[in-house]
Tab-separated table of C-alpha atoms in Angstrom:
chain	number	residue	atom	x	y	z
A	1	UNK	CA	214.606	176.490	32.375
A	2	UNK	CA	217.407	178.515	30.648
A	3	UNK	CA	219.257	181.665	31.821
A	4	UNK	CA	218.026	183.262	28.658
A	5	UNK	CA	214.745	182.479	29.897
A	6	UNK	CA	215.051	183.493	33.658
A	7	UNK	CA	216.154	186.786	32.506
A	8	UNK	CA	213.024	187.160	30.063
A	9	UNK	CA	210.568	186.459	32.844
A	10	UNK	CA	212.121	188.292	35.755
A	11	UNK	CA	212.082	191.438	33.210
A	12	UNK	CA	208.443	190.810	32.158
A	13	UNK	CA	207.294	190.186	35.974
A	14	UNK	CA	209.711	193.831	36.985
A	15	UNK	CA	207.695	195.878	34.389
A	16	UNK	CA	204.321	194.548	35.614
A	17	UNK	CA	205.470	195.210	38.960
A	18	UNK	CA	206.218	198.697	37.732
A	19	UNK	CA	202.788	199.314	35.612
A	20	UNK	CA	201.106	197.956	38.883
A	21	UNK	CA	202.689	200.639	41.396
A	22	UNK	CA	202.854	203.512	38.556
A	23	UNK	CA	199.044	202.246	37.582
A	24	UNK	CA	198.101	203.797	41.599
A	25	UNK	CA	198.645	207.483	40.453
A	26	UNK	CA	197.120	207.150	37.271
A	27	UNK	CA	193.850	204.467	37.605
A	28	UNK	CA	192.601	205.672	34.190
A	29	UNK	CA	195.687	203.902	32.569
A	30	UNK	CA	193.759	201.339	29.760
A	31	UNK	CA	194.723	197.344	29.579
A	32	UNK	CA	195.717	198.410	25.586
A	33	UNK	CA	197.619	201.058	26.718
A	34	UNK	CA	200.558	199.276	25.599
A	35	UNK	CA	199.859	200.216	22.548
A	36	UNK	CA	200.636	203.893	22.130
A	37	UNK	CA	203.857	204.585	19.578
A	38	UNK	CA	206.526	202.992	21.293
A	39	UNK	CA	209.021	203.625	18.597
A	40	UNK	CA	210.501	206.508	20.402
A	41	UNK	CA	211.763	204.435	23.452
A	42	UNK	CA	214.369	202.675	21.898
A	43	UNK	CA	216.251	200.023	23.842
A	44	UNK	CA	220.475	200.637	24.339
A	45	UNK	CA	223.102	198.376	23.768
A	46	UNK	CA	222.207	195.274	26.355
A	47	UNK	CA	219.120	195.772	26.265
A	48	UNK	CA	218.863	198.938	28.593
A	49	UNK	CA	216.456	201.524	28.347
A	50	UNK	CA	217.612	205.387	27.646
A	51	UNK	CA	214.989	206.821	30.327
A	52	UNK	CA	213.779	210.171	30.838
A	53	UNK	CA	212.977	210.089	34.782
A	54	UNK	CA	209.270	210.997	34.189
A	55	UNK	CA	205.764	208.758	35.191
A	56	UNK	CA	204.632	209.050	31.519
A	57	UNK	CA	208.348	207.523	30.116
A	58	UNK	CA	208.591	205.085	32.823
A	59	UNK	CA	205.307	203.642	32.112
A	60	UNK	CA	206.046	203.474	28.651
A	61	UNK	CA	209.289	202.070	29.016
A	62	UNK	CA	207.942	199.100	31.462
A	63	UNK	CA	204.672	198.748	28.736
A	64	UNK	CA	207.396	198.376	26.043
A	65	UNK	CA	209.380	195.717	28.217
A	66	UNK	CA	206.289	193.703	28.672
A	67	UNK	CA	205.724	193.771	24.774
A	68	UNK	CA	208.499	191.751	23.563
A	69	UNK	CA	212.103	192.950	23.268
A	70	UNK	CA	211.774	188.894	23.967
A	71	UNK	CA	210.340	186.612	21.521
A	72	UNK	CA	210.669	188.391	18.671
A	73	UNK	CA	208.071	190.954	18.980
A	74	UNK	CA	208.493	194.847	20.004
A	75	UNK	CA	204.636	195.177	20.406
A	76	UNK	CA	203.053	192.033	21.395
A	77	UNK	CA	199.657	190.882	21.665
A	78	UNK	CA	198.167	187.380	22.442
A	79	UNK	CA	195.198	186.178	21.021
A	80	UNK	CA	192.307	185.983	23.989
A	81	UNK	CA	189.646	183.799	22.916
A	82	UNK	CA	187.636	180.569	25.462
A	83	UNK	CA	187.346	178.572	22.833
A	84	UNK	CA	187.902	178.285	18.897
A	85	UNK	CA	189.982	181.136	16.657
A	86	UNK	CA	189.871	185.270	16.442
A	87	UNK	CA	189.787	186.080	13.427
A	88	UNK	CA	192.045	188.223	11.352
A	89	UNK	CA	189.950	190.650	8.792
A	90	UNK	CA	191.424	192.983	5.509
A	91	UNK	CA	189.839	195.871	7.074
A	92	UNK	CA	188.773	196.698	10.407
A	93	UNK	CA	185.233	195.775	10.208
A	94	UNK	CA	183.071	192.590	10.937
A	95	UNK	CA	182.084	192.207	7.572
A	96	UNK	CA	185.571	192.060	6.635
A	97	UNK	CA	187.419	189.242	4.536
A	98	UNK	CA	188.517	186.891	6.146
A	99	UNK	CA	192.502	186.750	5.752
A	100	UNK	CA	193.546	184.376	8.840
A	101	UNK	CA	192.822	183.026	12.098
A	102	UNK	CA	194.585	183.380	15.481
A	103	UNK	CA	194.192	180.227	17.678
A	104	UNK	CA	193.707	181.053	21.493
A	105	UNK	CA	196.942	182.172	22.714
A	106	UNK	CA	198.925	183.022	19.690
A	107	UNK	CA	201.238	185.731	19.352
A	108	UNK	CA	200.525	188.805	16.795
A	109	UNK	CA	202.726	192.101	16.290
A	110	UNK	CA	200.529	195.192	16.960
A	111	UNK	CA	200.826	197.735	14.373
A	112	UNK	CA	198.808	200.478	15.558
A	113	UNK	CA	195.267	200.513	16.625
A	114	UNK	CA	192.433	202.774	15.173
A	115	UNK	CA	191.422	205.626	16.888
A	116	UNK	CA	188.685	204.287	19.273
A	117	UNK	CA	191.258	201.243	20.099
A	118	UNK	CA	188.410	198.973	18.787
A	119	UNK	CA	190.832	197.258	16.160
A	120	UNK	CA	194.402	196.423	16.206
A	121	UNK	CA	196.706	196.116	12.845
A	122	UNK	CA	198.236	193.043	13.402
A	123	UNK	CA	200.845	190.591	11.977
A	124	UNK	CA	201.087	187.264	12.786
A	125	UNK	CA	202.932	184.420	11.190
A	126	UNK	CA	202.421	185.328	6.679
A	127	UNK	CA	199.247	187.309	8.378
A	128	UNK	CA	198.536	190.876	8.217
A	129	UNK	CA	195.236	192.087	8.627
A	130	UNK	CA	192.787	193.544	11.224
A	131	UNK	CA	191.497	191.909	14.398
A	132	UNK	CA	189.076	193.137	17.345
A	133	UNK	CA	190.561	194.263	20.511
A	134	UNK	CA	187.706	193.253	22.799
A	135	UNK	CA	189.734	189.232	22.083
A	136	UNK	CA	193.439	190.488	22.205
A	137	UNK	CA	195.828	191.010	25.274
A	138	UNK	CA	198.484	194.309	24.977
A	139	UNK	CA	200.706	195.587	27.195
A	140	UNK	CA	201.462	193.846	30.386
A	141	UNK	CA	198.145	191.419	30.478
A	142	UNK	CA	199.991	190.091	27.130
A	143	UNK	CA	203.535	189.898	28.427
A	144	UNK	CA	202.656	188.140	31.659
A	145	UNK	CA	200.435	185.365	29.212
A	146	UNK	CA	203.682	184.926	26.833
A	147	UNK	CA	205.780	184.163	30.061
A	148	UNK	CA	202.723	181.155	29.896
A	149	UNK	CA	202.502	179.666	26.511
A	150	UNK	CA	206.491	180.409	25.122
A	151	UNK	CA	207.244	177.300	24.090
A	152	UNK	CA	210.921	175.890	23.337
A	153	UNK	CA	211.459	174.438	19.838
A	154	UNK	CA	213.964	172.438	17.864
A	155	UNK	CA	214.139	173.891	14.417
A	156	UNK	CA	215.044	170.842	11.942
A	157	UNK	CA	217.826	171.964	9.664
A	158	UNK	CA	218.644	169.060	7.924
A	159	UNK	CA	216.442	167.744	4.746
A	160	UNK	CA	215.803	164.407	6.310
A	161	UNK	CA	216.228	164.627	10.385
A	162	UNK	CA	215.912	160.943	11.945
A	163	UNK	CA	214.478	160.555	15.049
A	164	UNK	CA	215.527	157.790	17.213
A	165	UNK	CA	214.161	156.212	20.196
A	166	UNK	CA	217.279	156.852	22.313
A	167	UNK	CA	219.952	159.375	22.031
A	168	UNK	CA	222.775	157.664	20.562
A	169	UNK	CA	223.675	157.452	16.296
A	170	UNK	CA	222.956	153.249	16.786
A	171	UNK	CA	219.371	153.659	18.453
A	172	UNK	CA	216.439	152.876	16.832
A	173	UNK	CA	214.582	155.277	14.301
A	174	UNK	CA	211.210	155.940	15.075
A	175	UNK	CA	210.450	158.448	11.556
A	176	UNK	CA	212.318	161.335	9.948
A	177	UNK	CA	211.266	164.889	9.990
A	178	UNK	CA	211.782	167.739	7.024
A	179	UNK	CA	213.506	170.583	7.142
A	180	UNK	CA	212.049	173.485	9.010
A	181	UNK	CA	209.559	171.337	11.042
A	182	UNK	CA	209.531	172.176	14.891
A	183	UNK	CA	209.538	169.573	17.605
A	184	UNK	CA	208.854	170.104	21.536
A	185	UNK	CA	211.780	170.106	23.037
A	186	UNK	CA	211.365	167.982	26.418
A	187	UNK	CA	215.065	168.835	27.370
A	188	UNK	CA	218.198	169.639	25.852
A	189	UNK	CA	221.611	166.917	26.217
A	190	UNK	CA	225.105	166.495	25.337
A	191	UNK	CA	224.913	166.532	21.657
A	192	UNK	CA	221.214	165.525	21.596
A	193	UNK	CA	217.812	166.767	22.383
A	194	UNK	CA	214.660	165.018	23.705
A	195	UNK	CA	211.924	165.892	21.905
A	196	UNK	CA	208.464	165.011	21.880
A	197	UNK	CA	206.365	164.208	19.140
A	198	UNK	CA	202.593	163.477	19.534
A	199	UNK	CA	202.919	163.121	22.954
A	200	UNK	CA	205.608	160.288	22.512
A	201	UNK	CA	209.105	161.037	23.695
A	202	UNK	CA	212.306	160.702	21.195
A	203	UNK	CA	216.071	162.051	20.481
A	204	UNK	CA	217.359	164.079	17.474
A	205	UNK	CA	220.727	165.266	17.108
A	206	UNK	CA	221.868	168.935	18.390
A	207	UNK	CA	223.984	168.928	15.048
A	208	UNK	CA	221.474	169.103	12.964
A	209	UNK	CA	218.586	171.504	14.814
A	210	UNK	CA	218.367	174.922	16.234
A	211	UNK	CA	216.907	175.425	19.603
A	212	UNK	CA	214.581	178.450	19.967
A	213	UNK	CA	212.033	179.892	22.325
A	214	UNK	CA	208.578	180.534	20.062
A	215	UNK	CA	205.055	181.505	20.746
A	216	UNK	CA	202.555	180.251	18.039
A	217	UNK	CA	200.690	182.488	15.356
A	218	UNK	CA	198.086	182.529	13.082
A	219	UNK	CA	196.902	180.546	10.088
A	220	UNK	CA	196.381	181.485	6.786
A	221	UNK	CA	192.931	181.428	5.009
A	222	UNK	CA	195.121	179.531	1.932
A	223	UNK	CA	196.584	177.094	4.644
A	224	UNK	CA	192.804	176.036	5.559
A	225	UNK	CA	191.893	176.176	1.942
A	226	UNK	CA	191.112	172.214	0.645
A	227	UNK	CA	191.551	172.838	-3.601
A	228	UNK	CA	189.328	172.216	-6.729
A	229	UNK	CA	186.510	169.201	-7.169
A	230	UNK	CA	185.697	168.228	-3.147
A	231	UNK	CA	182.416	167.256	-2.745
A	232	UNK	CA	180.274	169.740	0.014
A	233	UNK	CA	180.373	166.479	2.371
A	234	UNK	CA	184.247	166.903	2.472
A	235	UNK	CA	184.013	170.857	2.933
A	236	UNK	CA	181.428	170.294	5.745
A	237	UNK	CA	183.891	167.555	7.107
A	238	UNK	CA	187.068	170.001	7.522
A	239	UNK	CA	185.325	173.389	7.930
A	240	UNK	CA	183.616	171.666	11.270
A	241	UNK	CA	187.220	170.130	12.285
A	242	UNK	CA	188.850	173.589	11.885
A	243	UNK	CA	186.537	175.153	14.259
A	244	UNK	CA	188.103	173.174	16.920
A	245	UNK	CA	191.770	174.698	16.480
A	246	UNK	CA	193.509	175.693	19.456
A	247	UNK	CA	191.680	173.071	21.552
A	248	UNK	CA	192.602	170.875	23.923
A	249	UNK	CA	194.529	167.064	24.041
A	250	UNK	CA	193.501	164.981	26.617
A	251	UNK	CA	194.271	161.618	26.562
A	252	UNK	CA	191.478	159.240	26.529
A	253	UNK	CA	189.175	162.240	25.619
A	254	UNK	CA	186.785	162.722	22.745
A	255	UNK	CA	185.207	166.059	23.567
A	256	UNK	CA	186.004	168.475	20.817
A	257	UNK	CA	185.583	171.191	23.177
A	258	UNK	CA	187.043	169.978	26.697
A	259	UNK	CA	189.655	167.842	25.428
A	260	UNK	CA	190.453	164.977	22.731
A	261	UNK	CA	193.057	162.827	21.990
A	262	UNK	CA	193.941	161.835	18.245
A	263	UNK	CA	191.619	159.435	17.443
A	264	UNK	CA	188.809	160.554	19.852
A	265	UNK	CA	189.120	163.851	17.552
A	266	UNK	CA	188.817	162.395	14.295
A	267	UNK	CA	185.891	159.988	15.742
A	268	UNK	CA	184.100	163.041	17.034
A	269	UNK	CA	184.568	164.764	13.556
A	270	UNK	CA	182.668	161.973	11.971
A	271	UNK	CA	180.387	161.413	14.433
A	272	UNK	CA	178.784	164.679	13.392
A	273	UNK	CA	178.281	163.947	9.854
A	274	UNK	CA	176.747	160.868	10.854
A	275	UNK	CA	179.701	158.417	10.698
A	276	UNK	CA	180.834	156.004	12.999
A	277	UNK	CA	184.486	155.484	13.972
A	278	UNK	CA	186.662	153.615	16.741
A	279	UNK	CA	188.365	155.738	19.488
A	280	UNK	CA	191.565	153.994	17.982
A	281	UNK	CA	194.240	155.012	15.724
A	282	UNK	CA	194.904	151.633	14.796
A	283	UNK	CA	191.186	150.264	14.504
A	284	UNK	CA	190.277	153.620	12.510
A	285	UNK	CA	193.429	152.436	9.730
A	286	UNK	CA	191.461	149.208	8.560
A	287	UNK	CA	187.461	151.254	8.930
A	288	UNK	CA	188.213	152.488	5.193
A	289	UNK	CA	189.575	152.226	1.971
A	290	UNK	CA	193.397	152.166	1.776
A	291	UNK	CA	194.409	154.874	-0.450
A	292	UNK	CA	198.033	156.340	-1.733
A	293	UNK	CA	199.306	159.753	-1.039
A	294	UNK	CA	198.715	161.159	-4.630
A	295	UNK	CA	194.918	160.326	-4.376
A	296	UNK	CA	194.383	162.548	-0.958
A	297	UNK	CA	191.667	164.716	-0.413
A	298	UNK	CA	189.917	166.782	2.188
A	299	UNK	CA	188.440	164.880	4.916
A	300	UNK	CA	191.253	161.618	4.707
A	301	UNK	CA	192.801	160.305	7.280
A	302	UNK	CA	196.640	159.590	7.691
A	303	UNK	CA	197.890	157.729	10.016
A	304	UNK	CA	201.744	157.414	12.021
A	305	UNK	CA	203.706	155.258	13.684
A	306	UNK	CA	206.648	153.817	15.544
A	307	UNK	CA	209.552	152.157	14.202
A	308	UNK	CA	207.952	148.740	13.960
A	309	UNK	CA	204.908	150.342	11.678
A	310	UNK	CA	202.979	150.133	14.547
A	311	UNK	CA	200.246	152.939	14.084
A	312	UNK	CA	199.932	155.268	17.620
A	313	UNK	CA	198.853	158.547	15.659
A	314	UNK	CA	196.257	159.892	13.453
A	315	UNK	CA	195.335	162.809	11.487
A	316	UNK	CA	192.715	164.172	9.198
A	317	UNK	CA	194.081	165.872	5.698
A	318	UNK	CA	192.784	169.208	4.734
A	319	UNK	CA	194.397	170.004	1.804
A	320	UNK	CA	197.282	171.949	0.487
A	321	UNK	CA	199.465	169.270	2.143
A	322	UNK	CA	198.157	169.840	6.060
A	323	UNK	CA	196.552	167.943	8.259
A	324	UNK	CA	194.791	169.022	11.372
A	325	UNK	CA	195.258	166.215	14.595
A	326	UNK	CA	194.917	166.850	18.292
A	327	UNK	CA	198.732	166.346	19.117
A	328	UNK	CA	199.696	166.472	22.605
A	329	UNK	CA	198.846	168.032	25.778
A	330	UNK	CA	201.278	170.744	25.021
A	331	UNK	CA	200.047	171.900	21.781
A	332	UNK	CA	196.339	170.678	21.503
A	333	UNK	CA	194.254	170.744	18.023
A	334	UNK	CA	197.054	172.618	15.465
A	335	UNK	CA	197.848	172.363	11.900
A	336	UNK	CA	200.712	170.867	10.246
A	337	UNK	CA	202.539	169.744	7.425
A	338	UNK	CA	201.536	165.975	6.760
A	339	UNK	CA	204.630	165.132	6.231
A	340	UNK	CA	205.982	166.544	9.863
A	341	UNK	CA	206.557	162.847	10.357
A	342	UNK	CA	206.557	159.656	8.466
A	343	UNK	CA	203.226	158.554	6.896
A	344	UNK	CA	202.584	154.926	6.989
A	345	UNK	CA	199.033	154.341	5.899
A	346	UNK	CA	196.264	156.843	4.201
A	347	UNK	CA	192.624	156.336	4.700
A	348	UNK	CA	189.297	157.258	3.019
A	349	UNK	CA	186.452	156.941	5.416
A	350	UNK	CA	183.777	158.832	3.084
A	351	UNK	CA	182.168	156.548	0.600
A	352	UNK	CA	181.317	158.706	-2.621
């Protein structure tokens, strides 16, 4: 763990502390009380707080502590849901558009909440839009969960990053990543990171990444969008993946809800529509019709591999250029780009 780090958690765990002691004269004090206007305690140069020696400032000061000042956000809130996405609305109502979804324990900006704290304005990720506090941590319930799920990430900065199988410029490359992708980072080495990808260990250079502490956010409605002409069957086929976002990886698993590993998650898509697959990312390459990147649609497969072409990694296409996979224990079920790694075959399972 980093000193950076260290200091972020000891000041998160402080404020709690604080709100827990402070919370004994004042047991009326709300889990989204974090979210009252903040704006007017304004952090100092180093990060210290400009206090007025009064309960209701040093409450606020210890809420505003636990809200971010770390990670980018100055009035956090993580995304509480047991299973599947909250969803992000254009107004603060039920019946509301849909204009996003959180997966369980992302990270949102709170705006302000309405006046019966029933709905928070929120911004998460190219999000902005309205979602129900009953499924959202504030305050210091929200700060102690970041200190949970922060994850560290290597930022690609070059166009083409290669990733090798050992840190050093004559080791083997495994794939190359675009620009802007984020890998795990497993640990951090004289000129070169260890990263993991999938699950599967491998070594980028420091030169050409930027290490950063992140929490996830929320999705777009146009990133889960699939484009003109797909049959129903490959609607069906992704809008029943997507509902497993934010899930679980478990190795050897192929329950959508307790845990999945990549091909046990594209098997156990199928499976519902009627479709038999093997729990195999290699076996599931030769089960259908070998296609080529430009004729991808919804409900595909593509499948990755090693340096030798060896396949170890599947994932189902859902349009607009992502592809949902379960990708390691760390992450579970997300969304990417499906080029966040080398492509080496594409698949068409549905027979139309």
């Amino acid at each position: 763990m980093n000193y950076n780090r260290k200091i972020n958690k000891l000041a998160i765990i402080g404020a709690v502390g604080f709100l827990a002691v402070a919370s004994l004269s004042n047991p009326m004090e709300s889990r989204a009380a974090g979210t009252v206007a903040i704006n007017d305690i304004m952090p100092t140069a180093g990060g210290i707080f400009d206090l007025k020696l009064d309960e209701d400032s040093c409450l606020k000061a210890a809420e505003a502590t636990t809200e971010g000042m770390y990670w980018g956000y100055n009035h956090l809130g993580i995304a509480d849901v047991e299973t599947g996405n909250l969803n992000v609305r254009a107004i603060p109502a039920t019946d509301g558009k849909l204009v996003g979804k959180m997966p369980k324990g992302s990270a949102c900006e709170v705006v302000e909440m309405n006046e019966d704290g029933t709905w928070a304005h929120i911004k998460s990720g190219d999000v902005d839009g309205y979602v129900s506090t009953d499924y959202l941590y504030t305050g210091a319930d929200a700060g102690m969960r970041a200190m949970e799920l922060v994850k560290t990430v290597a930022v690609v900065n070059a166009d083409a990053l290669k990733v090798r199988e050992q840190a050093g410029m004559d080791a083997t490359v495994l794939t190359s990543v675009p620009k802007g992708e984020e890998l795990e980072v497993v640990e951090q080495l004289d000129g070169w990171v260890k990263v993991s990808i999938d699950g599967e260990d491998a070594y980028v250079s420091s030169e050409y990444v930027t290490v950063e502490e992140k929490l996830d956010t929320a999705v777009t409605m146009s990133e889960l969008l699939y484009g003109q002409g797909v049959s129903n069957l490959r609607v069906d086929i992704v809008e029943y993946a997507k509902q497993f976002l934010g899930n679980k990886y478990v190795y050897g698993g192929s329950s959508l809800t307790k845990g999945t590993d990549c091909s046990g998650f594209t098997m156990s898509v199928y499976k519902h529509f009627g479709i038999s697959l093997s729990h195999s990312s290699r076996a599931q390459a030769n089960e259908g019709k070998k296609i080529t990147a430009a004729d991808l649609q919804p409900g595909d497969l593509i499948f990755y591999g090693g340096s030798s072409g060896s396949i170890n990694h599947v994932a189902m296409y859902i349009g607009g250029g992502k592809v949902i996979h379960a990708s390691s224990p760390k992450t579970g079920i997300k969304i990417s780009n499906y080029t966040y790694r080398t492509p080496v075959k594409y698949v068409s399972i549905i027979k139309e």
